mmCIF file of C-alpha atoms in Angstrom:
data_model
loop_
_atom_site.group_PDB
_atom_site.id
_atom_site.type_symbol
_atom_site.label_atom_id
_atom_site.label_comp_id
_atom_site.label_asym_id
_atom_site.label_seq_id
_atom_site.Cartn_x
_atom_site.Cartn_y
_atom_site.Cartn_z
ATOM 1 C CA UNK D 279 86.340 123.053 97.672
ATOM 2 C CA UNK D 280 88.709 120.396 97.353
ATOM 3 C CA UNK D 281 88.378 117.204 99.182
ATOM 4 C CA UNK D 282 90.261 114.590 101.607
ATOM 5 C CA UNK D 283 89.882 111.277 102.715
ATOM 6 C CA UNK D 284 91.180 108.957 105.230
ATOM 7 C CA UNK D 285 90.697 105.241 104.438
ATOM 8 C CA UNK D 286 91.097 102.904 107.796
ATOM 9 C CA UNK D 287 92.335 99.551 106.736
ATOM 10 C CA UNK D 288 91.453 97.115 109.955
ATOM 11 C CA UNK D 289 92.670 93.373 109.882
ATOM 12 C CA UNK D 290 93.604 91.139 112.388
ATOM 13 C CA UNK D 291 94.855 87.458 111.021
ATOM 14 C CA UNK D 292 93.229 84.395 112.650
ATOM 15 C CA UNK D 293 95.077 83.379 115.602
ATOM 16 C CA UNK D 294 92.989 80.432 116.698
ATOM 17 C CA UNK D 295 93.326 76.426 116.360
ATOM 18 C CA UNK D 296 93.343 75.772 112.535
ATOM 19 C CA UNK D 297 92.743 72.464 113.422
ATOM 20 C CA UNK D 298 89.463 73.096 115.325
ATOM 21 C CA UNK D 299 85.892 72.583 114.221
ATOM 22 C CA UNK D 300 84.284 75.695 113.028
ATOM 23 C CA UNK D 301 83.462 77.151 116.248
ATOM 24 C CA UNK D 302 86.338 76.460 117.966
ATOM 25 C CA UNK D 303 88.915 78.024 115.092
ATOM 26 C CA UNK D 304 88.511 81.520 116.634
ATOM 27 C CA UNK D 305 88.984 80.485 120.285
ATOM 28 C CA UNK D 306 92.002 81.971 120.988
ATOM 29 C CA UNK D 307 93.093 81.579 124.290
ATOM 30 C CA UNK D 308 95.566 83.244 126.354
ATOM 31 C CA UNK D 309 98.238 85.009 124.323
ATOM 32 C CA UNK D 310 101.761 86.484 126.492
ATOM 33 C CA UNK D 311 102.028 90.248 126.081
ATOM 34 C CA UNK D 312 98.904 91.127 125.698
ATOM 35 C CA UNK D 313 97.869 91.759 129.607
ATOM 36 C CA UNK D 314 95.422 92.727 130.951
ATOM 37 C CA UNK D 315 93.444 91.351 128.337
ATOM 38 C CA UNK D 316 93.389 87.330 127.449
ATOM 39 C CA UNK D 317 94.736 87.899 123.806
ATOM 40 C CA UNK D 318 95.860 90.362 120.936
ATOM 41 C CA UNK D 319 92.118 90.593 119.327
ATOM 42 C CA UNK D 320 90.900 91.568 122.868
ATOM 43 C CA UNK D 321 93.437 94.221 123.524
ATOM 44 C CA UNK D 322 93.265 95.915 119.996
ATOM 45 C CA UNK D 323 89.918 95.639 120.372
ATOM 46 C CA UNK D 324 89.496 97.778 123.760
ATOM 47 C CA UNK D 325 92.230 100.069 122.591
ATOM 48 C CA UNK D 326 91.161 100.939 118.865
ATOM 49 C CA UNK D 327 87.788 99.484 117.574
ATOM 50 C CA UNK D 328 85.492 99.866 119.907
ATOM 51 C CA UNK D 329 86.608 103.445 120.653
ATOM 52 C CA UNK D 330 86.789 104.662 117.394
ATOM 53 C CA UNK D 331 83.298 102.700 117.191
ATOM 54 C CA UNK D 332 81.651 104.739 120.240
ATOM 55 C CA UNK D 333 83.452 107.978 118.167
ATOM 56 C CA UNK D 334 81.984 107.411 115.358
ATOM 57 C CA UNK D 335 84.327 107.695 113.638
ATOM 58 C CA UNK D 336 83.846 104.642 111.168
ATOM 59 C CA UNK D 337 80.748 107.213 109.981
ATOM 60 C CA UNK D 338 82.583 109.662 108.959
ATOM 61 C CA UNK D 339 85.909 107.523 106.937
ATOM 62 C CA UNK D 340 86.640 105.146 104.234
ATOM 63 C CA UNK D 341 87.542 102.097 105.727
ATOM 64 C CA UNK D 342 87.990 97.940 105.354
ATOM 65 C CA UNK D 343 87.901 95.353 108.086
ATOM 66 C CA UNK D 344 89.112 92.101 106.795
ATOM 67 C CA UNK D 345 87.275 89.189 107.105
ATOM 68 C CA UNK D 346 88.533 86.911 109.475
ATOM 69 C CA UNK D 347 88.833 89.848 112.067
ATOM 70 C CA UNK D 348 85.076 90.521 111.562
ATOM 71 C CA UNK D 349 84.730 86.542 111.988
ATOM 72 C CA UNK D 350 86.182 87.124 115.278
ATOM 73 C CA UNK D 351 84.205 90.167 116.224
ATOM 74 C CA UNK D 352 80.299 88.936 115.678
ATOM 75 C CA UNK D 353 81.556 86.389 118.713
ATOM 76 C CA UNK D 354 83.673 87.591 120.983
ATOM 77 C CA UNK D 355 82.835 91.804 120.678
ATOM 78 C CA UNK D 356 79.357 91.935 119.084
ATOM 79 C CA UNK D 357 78.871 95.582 120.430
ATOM 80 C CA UNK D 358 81.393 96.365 118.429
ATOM 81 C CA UNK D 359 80.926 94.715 115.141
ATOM 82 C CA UNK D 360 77.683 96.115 115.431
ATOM 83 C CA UNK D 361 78.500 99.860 115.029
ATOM 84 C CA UNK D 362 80.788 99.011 112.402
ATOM 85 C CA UNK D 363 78.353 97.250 110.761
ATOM 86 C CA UNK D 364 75.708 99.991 111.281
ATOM 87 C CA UNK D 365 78.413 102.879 110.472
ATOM 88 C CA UNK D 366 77.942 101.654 106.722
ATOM 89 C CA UNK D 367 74.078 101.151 106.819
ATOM 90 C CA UNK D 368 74.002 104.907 107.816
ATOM 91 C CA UNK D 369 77.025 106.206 105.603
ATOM 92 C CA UNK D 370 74.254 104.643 103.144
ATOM 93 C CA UNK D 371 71.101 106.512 104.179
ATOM 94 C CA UNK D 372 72.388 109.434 104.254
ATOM 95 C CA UNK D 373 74.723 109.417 101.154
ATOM 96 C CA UNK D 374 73.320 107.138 99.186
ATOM 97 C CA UNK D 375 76.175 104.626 99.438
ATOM 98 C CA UNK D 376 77.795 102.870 102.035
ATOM 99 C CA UNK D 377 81.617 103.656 103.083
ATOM 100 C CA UNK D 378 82.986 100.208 103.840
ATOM 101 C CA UNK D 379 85.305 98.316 100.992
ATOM 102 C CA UNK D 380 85.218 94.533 100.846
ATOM 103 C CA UNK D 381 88.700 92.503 101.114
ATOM 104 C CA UNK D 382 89.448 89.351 99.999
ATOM 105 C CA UNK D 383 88.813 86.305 101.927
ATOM 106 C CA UNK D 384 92.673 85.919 103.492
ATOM 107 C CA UNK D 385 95.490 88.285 103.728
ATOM 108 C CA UNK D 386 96.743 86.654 100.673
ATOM 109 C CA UNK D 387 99.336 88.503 98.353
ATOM 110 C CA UNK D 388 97.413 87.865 95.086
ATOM 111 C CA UNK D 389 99.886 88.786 92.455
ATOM 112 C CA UNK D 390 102.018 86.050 93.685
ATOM 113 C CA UNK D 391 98.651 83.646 93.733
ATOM 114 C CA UNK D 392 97.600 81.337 90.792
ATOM 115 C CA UNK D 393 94.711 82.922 88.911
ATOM 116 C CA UNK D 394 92.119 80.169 90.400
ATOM 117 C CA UNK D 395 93.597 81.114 94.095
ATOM 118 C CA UNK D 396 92.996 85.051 93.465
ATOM 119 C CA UNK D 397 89.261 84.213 91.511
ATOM 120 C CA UNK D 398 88.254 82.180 94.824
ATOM 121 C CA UNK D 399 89.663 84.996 97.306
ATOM 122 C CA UNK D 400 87.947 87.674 95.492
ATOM 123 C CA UNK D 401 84.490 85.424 95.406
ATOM 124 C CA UNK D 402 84.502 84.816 99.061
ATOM 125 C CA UNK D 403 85.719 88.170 100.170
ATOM 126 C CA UNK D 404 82.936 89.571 97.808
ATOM 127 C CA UNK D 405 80.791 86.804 99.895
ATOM 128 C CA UNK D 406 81.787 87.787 103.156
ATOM 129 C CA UNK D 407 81.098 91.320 102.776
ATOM 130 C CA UNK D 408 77.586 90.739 101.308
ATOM 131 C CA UNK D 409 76.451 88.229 104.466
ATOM 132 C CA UNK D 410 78.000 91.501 107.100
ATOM 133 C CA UNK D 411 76.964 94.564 105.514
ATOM 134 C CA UNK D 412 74.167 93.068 103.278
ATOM 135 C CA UNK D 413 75.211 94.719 99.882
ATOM 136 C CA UNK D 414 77.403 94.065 96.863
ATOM 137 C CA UNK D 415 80.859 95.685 97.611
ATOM 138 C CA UNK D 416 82.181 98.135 94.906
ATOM 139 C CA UNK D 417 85.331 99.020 96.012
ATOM 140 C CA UNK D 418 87.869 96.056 97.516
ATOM 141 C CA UNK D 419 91.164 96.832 99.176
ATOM 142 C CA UNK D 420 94.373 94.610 98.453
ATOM 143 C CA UNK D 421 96.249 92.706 100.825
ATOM 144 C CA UNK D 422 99.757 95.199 101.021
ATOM 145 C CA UNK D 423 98.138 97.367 97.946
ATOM 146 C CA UNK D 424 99.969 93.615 95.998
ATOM 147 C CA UNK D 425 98.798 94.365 92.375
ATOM 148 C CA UNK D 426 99.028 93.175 88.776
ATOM 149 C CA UNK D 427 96.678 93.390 85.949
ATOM 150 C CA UNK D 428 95.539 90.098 86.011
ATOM 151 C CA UNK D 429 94.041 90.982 89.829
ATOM 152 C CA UNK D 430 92.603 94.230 88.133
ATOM 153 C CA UNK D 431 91.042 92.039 85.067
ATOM 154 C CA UNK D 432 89.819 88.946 88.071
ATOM 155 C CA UNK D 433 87.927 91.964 90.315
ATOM 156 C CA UNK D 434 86.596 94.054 87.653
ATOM 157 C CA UNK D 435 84.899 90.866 85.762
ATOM 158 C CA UNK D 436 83.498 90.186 89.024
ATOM 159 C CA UNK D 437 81.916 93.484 89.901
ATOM 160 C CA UNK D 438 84.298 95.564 91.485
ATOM 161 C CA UNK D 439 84.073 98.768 90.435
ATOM 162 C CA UNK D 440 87.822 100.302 92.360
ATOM 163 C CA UNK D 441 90.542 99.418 94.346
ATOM 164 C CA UNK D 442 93.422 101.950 95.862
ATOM 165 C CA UNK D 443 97.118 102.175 95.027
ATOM 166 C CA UNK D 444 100.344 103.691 96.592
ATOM 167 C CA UNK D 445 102.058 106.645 94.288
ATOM 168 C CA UNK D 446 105.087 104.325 94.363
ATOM 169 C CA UNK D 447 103.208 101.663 92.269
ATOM 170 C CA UNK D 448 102.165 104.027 89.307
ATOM 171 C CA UNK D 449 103.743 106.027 86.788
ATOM 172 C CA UNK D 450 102.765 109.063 85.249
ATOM 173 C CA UNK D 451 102.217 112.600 86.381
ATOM 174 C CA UNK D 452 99.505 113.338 89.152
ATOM 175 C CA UNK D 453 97.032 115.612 90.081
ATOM 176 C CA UNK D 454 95.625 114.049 93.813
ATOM 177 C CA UNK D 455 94.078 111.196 94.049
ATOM 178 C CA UNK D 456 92.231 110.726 91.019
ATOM 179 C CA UNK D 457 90.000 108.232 90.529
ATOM 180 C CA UNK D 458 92.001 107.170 87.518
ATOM 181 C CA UNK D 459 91.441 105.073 84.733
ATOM 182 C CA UNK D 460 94.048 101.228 84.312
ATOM 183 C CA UNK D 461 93.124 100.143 81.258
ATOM 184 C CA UNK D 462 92.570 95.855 81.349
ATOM 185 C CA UNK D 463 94.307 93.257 79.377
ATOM 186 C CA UNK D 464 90.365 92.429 78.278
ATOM 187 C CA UNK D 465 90.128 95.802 76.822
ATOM 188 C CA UNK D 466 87.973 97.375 80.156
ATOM 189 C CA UNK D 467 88.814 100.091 82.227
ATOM 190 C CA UNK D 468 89.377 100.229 86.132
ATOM 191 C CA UNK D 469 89.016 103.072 88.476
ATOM 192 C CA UNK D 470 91.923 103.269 90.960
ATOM 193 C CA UNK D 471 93.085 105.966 93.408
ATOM 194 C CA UNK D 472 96.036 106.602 94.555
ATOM 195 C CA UNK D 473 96.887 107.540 98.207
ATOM 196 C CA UNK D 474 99.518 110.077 99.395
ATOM 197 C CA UNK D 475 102.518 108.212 100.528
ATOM 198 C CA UNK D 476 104.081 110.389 101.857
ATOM 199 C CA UNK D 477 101.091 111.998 104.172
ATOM 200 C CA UNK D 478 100.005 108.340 105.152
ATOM 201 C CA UNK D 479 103.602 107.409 106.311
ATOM 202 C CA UNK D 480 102.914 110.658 108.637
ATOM 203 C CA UNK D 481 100.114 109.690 110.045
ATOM 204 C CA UNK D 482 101.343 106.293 110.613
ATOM 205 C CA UNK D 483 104.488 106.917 112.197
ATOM 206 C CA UNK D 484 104.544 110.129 113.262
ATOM 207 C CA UNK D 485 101.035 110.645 114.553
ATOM 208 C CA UNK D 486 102.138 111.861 118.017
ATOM 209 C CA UNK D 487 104.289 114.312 116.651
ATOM 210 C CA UNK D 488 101.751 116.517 114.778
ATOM 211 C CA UNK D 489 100.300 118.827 117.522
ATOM 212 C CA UNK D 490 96.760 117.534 116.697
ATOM 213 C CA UNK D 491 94.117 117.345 113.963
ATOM 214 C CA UNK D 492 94.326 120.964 113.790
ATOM 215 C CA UNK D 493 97.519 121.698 113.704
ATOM 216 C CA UNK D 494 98.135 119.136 111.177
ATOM 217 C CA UNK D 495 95.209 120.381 109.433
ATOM 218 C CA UNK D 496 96.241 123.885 109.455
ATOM 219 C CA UNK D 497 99.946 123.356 108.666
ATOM 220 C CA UNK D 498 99.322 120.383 106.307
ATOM 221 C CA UNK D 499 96.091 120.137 105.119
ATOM 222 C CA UNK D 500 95.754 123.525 104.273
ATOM 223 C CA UNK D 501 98.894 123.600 101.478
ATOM 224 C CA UNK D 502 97.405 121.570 99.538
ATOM 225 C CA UNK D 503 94.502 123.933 98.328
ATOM 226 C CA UNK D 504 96.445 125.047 95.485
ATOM 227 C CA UNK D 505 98.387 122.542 94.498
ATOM 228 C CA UNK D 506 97.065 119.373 96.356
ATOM 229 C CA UNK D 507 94.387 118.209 93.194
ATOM 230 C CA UNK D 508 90.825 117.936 93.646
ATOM 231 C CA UNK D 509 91.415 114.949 96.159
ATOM 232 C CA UNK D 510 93.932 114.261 98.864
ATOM 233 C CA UNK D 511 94.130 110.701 100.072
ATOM 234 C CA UNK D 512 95.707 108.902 103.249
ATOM 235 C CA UNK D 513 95.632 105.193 104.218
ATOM 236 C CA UNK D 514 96.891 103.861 106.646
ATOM 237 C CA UNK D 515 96.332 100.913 109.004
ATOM 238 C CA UNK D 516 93.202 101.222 111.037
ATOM 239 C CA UNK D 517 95.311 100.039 114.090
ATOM 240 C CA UNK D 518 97.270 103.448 114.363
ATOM 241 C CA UNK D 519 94.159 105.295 116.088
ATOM 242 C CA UNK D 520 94.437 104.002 119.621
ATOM 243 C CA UNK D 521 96.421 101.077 119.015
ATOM 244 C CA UNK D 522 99.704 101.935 117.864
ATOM 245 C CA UNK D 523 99.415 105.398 118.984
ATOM 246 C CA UNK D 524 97.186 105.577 122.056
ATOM 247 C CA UNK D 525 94.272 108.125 122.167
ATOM 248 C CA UNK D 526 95.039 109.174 118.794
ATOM 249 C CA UNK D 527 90.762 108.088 117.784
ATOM 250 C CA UNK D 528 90.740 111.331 118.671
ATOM 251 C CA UNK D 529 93.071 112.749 116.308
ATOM 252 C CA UNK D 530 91.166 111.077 113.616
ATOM 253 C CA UNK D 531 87.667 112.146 114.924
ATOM 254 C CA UNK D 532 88.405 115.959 114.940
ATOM 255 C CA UNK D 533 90.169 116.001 111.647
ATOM 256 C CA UNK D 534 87.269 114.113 110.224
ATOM 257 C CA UNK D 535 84.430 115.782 112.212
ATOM 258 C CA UNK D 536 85.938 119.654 111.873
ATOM 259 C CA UNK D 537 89.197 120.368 111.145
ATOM 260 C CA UNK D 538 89.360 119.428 107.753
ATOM 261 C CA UNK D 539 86.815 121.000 106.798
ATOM 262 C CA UNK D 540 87.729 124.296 108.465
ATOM 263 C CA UNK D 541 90.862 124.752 106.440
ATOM 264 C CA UNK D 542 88.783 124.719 103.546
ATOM 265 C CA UNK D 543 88.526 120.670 102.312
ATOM 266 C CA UNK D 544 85.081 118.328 102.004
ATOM 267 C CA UNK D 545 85.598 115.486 103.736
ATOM 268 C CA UNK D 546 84.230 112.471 101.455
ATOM 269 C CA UNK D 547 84.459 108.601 101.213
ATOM 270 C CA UNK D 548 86.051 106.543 98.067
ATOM 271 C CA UNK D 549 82.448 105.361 96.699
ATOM 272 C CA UNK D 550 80.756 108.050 97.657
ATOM 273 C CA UNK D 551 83.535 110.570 95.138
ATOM 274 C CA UNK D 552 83.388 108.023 92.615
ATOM 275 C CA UNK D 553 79.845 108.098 92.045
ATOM 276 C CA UNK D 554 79.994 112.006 91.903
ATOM 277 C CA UNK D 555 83.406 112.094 89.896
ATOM 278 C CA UNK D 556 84.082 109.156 87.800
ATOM 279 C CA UNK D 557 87.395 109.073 86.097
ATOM 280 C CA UNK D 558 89.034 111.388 83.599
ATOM 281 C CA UNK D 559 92.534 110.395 82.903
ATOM 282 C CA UNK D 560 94.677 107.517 82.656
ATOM 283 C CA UNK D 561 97.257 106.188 84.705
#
């Protein structure tokens, strides 16, 4: 069977006092436009993180939540940091390996960063995601997908074993989502995979068009059997399930939970496929 994957990237920037002591930088305050709740963090919160949370749903996908919006979280919605927290503990158990991918420390483009600058915000989002989910990280997701080999060479010397690109950003003939090989300017090799652009930008934008998981899945999904490769991937931001598009955690629940699978696709996670199919070709 051939497989698909969504991968959830969640990040909310720090909106509090940078001027404050330590526990005062994430007091946020009132914020206009985001009634009824005090602030933008609360009200993405109720509509998109804890819901998908209570779904599940963080189980059952790839998925990142950047660092300063986890910060946040362990204060101000520990119920929900929790599940997301425990989400990877039991992707773990019962696969072997977790599902979440670490970030680096700040939404910081990093090909546009000095090499020292993209060495310390690989460290500490390597950091980070060890003191939260209490493992080493092997995959890390870029700020924008922003690459250049020199970010490649920095994250693979410190233990990353894959990151995740857009088709736009790669040349060369495709067959799904790889994993592929990028060879280093050090003379290493790094798996990457690329995402369906086109597919994500559905999702994204279009969400409330579709008809449903299983429409989607059915009129989509299904195609690509023959000519999809052994791995479709979307990505898109975590925010779009409930957020962006309200409700729509449900979307991603029963495309993830059955409908994918009914039209004939595994539904997997990006370090769980790696381990069972490392690399082959080059991009």
């Amino acid at each position: 069977m051939p497989a698909f994957c969504l991968h959830g990237h969640f990040y909310q920037p720090p909106r509090g006092n940078p001027f404050a002591d330590r526990f005062g930088a994430d007091e946020i305050g009132r914020e206009p436009g985001a009634e009824p709740y005090e602030n933008w963090n609360e009200k993405v919160a109720a509509e998109c993180y804890l819901p998908n949370a209570e779904l599940g749903n963080f189980e059952l996908m790839s998925f990142d939540v950047g660092a300063t919006l986890l910060r946040w979280m362990e204060v101000h919605a520990p119920r929900t940091y929790g599940l997301i927290v425990e989400a990877d503990h039991k992707h773990a158990a019962a696969h072997g390996v977790g599902n979440a991918m670490a970030t680096p420390a700040h939404h910081t483009i990093l090909p546009l960063a000095r090499k020292r600058d993209k060495v310390a915000q690989v460290k500490w989002g390597m950091a980070a995601f060890a003191h939260r989910y209490g493992r080493q990280p092997a995959g890390m997701w870029l700020p924008e997908m922003a690459v250049d080999l020199e970010t490649l060479q920095i994250m693979h010397d410190l233990g990353i074993q894959f990151t995740m690109l857009g088709e736009s950003q790669v040349e060369g003939e495709l067959q799904g989502a790889g994993p592929y090989w990028v060879a280093l300017p050090g003379g290493e090799r790094m798996a990457v995979y690329v995402r369906d652009d086109a597919l994500s930008l559905q999702i994204a934008f279009n969400i409330q068009t579709l008809g449903g998981a299983g429409r989607w899945a059915r009129n989509t999904l299904a195609a690509r059997r023959k000519n999809g490769g052994r791995l479709t991937l979307v990505a898109v931001e975590g925010e779009t399930f409930g957020h962006h598009h309200p409700g729509e955690e449900h979307f991603l629940h029963w495309l993830l939970s059955y409908e994918a699978n009914a039209v004939g696709h595994t539904v997997t996670t990006l370090e769980n496929d790696l381990r069972e199919n490392p690399p082959t070709a080059n991009i």
